[in-house]
Structures are given as C-alpha cells and as structure tokens.
mmCIF file of C-alpha atoms and ligand atoms in Angstrom:
data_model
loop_
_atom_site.group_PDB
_atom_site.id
_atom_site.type_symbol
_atom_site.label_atom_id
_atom_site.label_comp_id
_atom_site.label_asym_id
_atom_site.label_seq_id
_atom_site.Cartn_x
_atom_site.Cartn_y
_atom_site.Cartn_z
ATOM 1 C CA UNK E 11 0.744 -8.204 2.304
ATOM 2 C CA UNK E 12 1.180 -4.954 3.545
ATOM 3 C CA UNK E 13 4.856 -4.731 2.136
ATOM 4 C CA UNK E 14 3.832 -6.037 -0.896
ATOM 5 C CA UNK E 15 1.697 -2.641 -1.457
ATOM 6 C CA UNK E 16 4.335 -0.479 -0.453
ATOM 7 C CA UNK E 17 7.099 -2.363 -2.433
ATOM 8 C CA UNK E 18 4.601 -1.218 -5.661
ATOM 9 C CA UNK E 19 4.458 2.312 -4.408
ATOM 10 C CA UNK E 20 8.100 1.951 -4.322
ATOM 11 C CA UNK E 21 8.706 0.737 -7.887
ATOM 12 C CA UNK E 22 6.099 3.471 -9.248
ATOM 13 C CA UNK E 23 7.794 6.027 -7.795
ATOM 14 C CA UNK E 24 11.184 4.472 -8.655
ATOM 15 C CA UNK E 25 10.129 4.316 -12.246
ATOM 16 C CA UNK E 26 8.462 7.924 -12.015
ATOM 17 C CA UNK E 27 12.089 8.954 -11.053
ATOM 18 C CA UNK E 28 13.772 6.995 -13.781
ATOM 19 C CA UNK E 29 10.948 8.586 -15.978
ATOM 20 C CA UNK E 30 12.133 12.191 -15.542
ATOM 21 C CA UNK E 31 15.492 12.125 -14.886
ATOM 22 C CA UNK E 32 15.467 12.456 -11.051
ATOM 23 C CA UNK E 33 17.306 10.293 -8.345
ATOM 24 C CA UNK E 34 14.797 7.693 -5.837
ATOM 25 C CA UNK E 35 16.583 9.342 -2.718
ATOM 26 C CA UNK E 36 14.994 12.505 -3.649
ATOM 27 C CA UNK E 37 11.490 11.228 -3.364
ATOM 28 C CA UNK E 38 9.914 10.070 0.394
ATOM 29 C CA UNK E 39 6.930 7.609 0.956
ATOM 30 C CA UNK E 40 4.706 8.876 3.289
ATOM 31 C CA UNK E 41 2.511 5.912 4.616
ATOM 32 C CA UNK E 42 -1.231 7.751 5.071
ATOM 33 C CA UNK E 43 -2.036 5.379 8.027
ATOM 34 C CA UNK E 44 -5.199 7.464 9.349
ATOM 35 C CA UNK E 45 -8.309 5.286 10.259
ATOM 36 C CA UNK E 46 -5.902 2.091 10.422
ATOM 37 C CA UNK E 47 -5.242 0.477 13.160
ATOM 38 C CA UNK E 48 -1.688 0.474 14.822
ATOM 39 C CA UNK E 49 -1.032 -3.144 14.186
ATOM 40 C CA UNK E 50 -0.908 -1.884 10.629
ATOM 41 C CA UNK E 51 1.821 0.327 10.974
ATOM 42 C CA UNK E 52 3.796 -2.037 13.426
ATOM 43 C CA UNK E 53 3.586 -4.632 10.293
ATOM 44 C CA UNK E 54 5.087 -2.150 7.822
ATOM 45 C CA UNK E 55 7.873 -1.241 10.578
ATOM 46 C CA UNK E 56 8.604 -4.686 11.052
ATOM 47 C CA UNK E 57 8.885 -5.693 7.020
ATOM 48 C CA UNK E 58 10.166 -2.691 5.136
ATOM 49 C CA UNK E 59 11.990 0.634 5.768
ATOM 50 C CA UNK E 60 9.474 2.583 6.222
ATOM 51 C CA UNK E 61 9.560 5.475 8.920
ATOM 52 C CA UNK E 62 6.715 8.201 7.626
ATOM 53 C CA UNK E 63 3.930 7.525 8.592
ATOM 54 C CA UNK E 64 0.926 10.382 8.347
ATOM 55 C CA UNK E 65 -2.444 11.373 9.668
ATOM 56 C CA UNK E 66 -5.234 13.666 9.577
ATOM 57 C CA UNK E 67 -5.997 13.845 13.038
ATOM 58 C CA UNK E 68 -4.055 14.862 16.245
ATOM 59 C CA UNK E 69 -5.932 12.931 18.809
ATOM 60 C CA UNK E 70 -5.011 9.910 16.468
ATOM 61 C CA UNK E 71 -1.509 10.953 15.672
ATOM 62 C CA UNK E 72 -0.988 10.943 19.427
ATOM 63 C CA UNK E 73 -3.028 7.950 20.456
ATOM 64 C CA UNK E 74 -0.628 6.153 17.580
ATOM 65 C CA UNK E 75 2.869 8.001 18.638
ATOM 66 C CA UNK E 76 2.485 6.779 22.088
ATOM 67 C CA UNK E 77 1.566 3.053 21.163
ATOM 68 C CA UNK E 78 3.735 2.129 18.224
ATOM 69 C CA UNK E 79 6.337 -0.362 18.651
ATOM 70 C CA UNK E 80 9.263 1.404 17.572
ATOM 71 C CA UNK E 81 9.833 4.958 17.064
ATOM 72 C CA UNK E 82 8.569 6.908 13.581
ATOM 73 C CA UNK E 83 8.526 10.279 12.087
ATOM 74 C CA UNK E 84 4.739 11.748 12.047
ATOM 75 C CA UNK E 85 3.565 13.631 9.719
ATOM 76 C CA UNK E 86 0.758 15.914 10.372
ATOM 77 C CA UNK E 87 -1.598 16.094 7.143
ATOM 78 C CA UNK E 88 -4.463 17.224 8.026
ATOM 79 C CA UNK E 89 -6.169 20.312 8.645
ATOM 80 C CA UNK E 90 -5.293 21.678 11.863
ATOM 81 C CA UNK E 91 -7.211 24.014 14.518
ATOM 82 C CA UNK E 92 -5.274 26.043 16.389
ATOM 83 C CA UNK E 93 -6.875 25.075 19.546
ATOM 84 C CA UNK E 94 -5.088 21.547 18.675
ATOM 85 C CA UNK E 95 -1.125 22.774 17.957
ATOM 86 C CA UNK E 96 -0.412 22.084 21.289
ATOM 87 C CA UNK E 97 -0.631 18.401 21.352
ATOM 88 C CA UNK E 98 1.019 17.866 18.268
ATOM 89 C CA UNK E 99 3.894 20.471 18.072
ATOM 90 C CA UNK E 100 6.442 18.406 19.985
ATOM 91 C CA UNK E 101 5.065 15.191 18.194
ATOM 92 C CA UNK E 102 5.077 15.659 14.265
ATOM 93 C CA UNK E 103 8.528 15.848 12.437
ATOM 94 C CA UNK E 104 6.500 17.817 10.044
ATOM 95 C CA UNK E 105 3.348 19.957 10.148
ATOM 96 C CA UNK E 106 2.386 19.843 6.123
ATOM 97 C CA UNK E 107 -0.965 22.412 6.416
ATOM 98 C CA UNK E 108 -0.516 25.491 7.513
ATOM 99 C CA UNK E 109 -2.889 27.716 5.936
ATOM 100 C CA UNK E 110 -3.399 31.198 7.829
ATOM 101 C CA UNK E 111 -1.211 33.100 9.555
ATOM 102 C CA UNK E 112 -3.315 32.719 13.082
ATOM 103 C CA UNK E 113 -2.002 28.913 12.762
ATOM 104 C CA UNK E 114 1.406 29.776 11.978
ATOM 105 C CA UNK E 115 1.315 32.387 14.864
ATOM 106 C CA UNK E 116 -0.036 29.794 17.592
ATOM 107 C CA UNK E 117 2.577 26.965 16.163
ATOM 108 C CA UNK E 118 5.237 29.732 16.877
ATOM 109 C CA UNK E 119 4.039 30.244 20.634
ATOM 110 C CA UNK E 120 3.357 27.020 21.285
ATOM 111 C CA UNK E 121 6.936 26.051 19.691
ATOM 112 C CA UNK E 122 8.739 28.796 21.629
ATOM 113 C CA UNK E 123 7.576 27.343 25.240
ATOM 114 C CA UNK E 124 8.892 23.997 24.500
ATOM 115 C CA UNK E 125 12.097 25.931 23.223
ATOM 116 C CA UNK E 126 11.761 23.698 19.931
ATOM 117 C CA UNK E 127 11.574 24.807 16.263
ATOM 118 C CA UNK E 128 8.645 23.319 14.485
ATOM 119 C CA UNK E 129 9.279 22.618 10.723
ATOM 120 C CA UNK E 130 6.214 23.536 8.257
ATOM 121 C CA UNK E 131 4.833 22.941 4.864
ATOM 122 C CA UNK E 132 2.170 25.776 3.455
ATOM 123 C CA UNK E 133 -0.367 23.903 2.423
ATOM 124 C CA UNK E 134 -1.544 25.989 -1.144
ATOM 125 C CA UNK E 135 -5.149 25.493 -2.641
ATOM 126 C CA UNK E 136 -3.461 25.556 -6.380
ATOM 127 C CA UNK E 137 -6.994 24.461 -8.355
ATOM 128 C CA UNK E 138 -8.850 27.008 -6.116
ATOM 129 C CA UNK E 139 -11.261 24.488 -5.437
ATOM 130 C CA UNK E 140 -14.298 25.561 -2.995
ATOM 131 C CA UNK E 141 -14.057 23.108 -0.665
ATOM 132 C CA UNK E 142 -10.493 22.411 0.300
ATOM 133 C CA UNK E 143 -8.114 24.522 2.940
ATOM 134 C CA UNK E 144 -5.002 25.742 1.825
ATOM 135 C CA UNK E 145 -3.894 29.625 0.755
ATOM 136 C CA UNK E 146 -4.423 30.443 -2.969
ATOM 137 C CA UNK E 147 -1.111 30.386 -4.895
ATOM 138 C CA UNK E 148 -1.085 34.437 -5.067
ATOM 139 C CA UNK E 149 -1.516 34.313 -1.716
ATOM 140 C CA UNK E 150 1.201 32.916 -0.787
ATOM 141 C CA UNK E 151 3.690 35.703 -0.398
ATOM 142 C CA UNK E 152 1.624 37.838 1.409
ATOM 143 C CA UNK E 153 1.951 34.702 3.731
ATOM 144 C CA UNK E 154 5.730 34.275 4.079
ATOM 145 C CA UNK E 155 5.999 38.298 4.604
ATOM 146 C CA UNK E 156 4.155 37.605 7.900
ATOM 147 C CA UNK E 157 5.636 35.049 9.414
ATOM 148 C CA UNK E 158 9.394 34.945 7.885
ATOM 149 C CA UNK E 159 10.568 36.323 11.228
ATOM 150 C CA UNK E 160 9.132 33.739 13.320
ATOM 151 C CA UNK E 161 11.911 32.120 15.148
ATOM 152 C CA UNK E 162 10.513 28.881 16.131
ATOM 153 C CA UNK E 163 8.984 27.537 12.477
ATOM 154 C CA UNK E 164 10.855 26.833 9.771
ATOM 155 C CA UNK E 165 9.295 26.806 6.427
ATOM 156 C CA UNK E 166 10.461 24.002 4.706
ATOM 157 C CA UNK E 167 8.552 23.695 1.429
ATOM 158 C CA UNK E 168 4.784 23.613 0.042
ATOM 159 C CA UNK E 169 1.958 21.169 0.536
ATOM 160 C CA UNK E 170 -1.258 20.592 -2.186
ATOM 161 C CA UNK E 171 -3.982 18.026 -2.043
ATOM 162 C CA UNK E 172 -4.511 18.191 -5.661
ATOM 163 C CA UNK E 173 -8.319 17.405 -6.499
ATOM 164 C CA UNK E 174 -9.757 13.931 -7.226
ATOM 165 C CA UNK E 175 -10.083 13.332 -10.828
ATOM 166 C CA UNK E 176 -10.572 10.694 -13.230
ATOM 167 C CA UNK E 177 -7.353 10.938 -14.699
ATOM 168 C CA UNK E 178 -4.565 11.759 -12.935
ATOM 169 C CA UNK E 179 -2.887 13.311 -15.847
ATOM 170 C CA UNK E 180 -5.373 16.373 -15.501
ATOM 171 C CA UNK E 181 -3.598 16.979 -11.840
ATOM 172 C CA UNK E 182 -0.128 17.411 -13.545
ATOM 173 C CA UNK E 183 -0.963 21.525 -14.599
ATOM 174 C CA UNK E 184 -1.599 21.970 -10.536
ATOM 175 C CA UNK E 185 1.538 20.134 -9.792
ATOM 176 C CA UNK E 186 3.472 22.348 -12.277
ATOM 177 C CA UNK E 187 2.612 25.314 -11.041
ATOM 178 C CA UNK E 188 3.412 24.493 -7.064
ATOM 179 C CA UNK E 189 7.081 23.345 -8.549
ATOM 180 C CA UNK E 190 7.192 26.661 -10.236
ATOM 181 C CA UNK E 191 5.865 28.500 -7.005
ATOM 182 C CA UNK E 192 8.352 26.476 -5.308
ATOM 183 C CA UNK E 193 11.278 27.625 -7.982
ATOM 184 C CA UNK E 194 10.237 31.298 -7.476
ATOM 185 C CA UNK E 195 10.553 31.706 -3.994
ATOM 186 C CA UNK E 196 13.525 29.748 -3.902
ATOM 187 C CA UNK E 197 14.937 32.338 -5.806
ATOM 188 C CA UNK E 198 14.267 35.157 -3.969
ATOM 189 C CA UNK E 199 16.769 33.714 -0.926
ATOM 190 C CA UNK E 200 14.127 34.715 1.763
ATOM 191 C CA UNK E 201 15.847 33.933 5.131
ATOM 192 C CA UNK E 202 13.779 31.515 7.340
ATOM 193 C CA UNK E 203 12.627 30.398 4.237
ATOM 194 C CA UNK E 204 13.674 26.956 2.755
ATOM 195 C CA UNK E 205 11.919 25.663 -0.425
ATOM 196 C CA UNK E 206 13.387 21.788 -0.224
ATOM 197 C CA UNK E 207 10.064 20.107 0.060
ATOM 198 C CA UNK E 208 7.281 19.399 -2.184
ATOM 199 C CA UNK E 209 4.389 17.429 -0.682
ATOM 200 C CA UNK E 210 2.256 16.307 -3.184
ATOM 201 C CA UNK E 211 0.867 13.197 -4.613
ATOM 202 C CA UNK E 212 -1.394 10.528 -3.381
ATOM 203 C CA UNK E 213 -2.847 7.222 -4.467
ATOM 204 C CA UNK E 214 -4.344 8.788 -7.431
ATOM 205 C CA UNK E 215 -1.661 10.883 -8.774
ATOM 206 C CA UNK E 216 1.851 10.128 -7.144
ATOM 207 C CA UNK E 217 3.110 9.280 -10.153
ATOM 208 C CA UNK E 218 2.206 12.060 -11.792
ATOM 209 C CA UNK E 219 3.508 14.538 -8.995
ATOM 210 C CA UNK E 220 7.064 12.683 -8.706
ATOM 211 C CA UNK E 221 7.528 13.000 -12.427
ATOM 212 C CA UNK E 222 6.799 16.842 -11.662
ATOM 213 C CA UNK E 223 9.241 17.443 -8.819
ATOM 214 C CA UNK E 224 7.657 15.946 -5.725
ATOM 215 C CA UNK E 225 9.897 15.173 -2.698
ATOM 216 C CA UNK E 226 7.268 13.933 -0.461
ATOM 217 C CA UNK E 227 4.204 11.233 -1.917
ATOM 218 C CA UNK E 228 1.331 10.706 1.127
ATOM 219 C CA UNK E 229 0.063 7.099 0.112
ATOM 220 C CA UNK E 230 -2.906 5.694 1.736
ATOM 221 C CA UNK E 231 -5.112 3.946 -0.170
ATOM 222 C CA UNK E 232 -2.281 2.394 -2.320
ATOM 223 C CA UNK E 233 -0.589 0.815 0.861
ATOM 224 C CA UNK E 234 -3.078 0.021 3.248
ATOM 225 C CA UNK E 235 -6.105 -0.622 1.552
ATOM 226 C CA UNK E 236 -9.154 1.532 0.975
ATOM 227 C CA UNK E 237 -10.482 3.384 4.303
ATOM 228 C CA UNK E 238 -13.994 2.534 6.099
ATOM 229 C CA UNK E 239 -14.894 6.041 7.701
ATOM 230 C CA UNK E 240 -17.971 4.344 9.267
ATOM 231 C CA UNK E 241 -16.602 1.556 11.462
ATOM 232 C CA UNK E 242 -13.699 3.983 12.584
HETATM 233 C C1 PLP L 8 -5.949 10.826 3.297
HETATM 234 C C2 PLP L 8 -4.901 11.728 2.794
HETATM 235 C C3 PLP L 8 -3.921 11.261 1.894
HETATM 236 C C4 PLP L 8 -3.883 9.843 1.350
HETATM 237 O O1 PLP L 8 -4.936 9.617 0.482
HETATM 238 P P1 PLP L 8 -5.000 8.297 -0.429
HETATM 239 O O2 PLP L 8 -5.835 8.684 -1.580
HETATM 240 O O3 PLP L 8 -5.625 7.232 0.405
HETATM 241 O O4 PLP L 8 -3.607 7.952 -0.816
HETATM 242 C C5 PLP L 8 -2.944 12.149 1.483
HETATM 243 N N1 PLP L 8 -2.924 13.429 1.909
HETATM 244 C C6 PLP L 8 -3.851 13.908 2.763
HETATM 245 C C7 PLP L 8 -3.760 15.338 3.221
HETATM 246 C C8 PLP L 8 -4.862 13.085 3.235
HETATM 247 O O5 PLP L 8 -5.783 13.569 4.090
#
C-alpha cells in the first residue's frame, strides 16, 4: 500500500524529469515520515528503495533513528532551535533549515566537538510570506559572508517551503527564482560553498519544482497518507 504511493511519487517525478529534459538520478524522494509511526517507515524499507526519510522534529527524528529496523539517511526539515543542534548534529545526513547565523554558529560548535562536518541547506523564505522561517532571498548573501569560513558545515544547496496554494502552478515563479539564486551563487565559486542541492517540492507542488530544477522532493502526504496532528 505504502509502496504503491511512493511508486506514484516515483513516476510523477520520473515524468516531471522526462518533462524538462532532466535525468531521474538527479532528483531524490524524501519520504516526510513525521507524525507516522515507525512501522511505517520499516514497511517502505522493506518494499522499495527508499533511504530518505525526513522530519520536523528532533526528539522524533531521534526516537525514530534509534528504533528503525535498518539504517536510513535523516533528514532534518524542520525548524530548528539552537538549544536542540546537539541531539541531531551527529544524526541527520542533512540539516535542510538553517535560517540565522546564531543556528549556523551553534551547528558549527556543536559539529567541531564531535570532530564531524555537518552538511546544510539555507532554508530561504522566497514568497516572503509572514508566517514561515527561512532568510529572504536578498538576504541570503549577507548570510554566506558570515559563515563561509566555518569549518565544520558545509553548505550544500538551498531549502524553500513554497506556500500552500490552490494551484500548484502559482508556486513555479518561487521555484524559479531559488534555481536562479542557486545559479548565481554557483557562479561566484565561493569556497565552502556548494550549490548542488535544491530542496523543494512537496505533495502539492513536486511536480512543479522538479520540472524547475529540484534535486530533493520532501513527500508526505503523497506517500503516507494525510497527517492527524491531534492523536499524535
Ligand atoms: C511536512 C513537511 C513536508 C511534507 O509535506 P506534505 O505536504 O505532506 O508532502 C515537506 N517539507 C517540510 C519542511 C515539512 O514540514
């Protein structure tokens, strides 16, 4: 049941790809497994080849690293306090939100006493909405000035959470313009600085985002079923 969802996500992304020219190894399926139980995950483990799995939460992403049957790359999603980095800085493959330099700062200390270098996303507020985190996109520099000489993160690409609309075509101007962003400071060969990641796209508007250059869709909803925030 459960692979049957992500086999769809699969072929929509597969013929997002085949849509604009791109190759399917390119793209990565992020499985949005937050408020699920771990049985959920083990199933997709066991009947597909699926190994991202993400969440919003760090007292979830470790209650789920240490009980999941086989070994998976975590993705940390989700807003993140800095009082939190430590528990998850050893744990995520990939932190995809880091939105102020007092995070990045803390990730770096708390990266440096396990002698490990933590990759990052910079998670960019491209519609400037009110109520979401993320640096506005002219921002962003300013950002990467601080913290390029940080040795223990490595910027790896840019995150958005694009906002929820009817139509998922009206998201494609915000994915455009984090590509671009993307393209620009790619350009500028910043050392410390990789731009090979674009997380965006969920069960709204993955589409959408692959056919603009996305190399990492988080799917939820579309795999596991809709999410019950009052039971969990
Ligand atoms: C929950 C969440 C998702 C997945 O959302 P769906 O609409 O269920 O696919 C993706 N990204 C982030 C940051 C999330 O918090």
């Amino acid at each position: 049941m459960l692979k049957n969802n992500y086999e769809e996500v699969l072929n929509n992304i597969r013929r997002a790809c085949d849509k604009s020219g791109r190759s399917y190894d390119e793209v990565t399926l992020i499985a949005v497994s937050k408020t699920k139980p771990v049985s959920y995950i083990d199933e997709l483990i066991n009947t597909t080849a699926c190994i991202d799995f993400g969440e919003n939460k760090v007292q979830e992403l470790v209650d789920k690293y240490e009980t999941v049957s086989k070994p998976v790359n975590w993705h940390m999603i989700g807003h993140l306090q800095t009082n939190k980095v430590k528990y998850v800085v050893d744990k995520a493959c990939l932190i995809h939100s880091v939105d102020s330099v007092n995070l990045a700062k803390t990730i770096e200390k708390e990266a440096s006493k396990r002698n490990i270098i933590c990759p990052i996303l910079i998670e960019v507020n491209v519609a400037n909405e009110e109520t979401k985190f993320g640096l506005k996109l002219d921002e962003v520099y300013d950002f990467i000035d601080e913290i390029k000489n940080y040795k223990h993160i490595k910027v790896e690409g840019l995150m958005t959470i694009a906002p929820f609309v009817d139509n998922p075509e009206d998201n494609r101007v915000h994915f455009r313009k984090l590509r671009n962003l993307s393209l620009d400071i790619k350009s500028k060969c910043i050392d410390n600085i990789d731009m090979n990641v674009l997380s965006m796209g969920m069960t709204n508007d993955y589409e959408i985002a692959v056919e603009e250059g996305s190399t990492m869709v988080r799917v939820g909803t579309g795999i596991f079923g809709a999410r019950n925030y009052n039971i969990s």
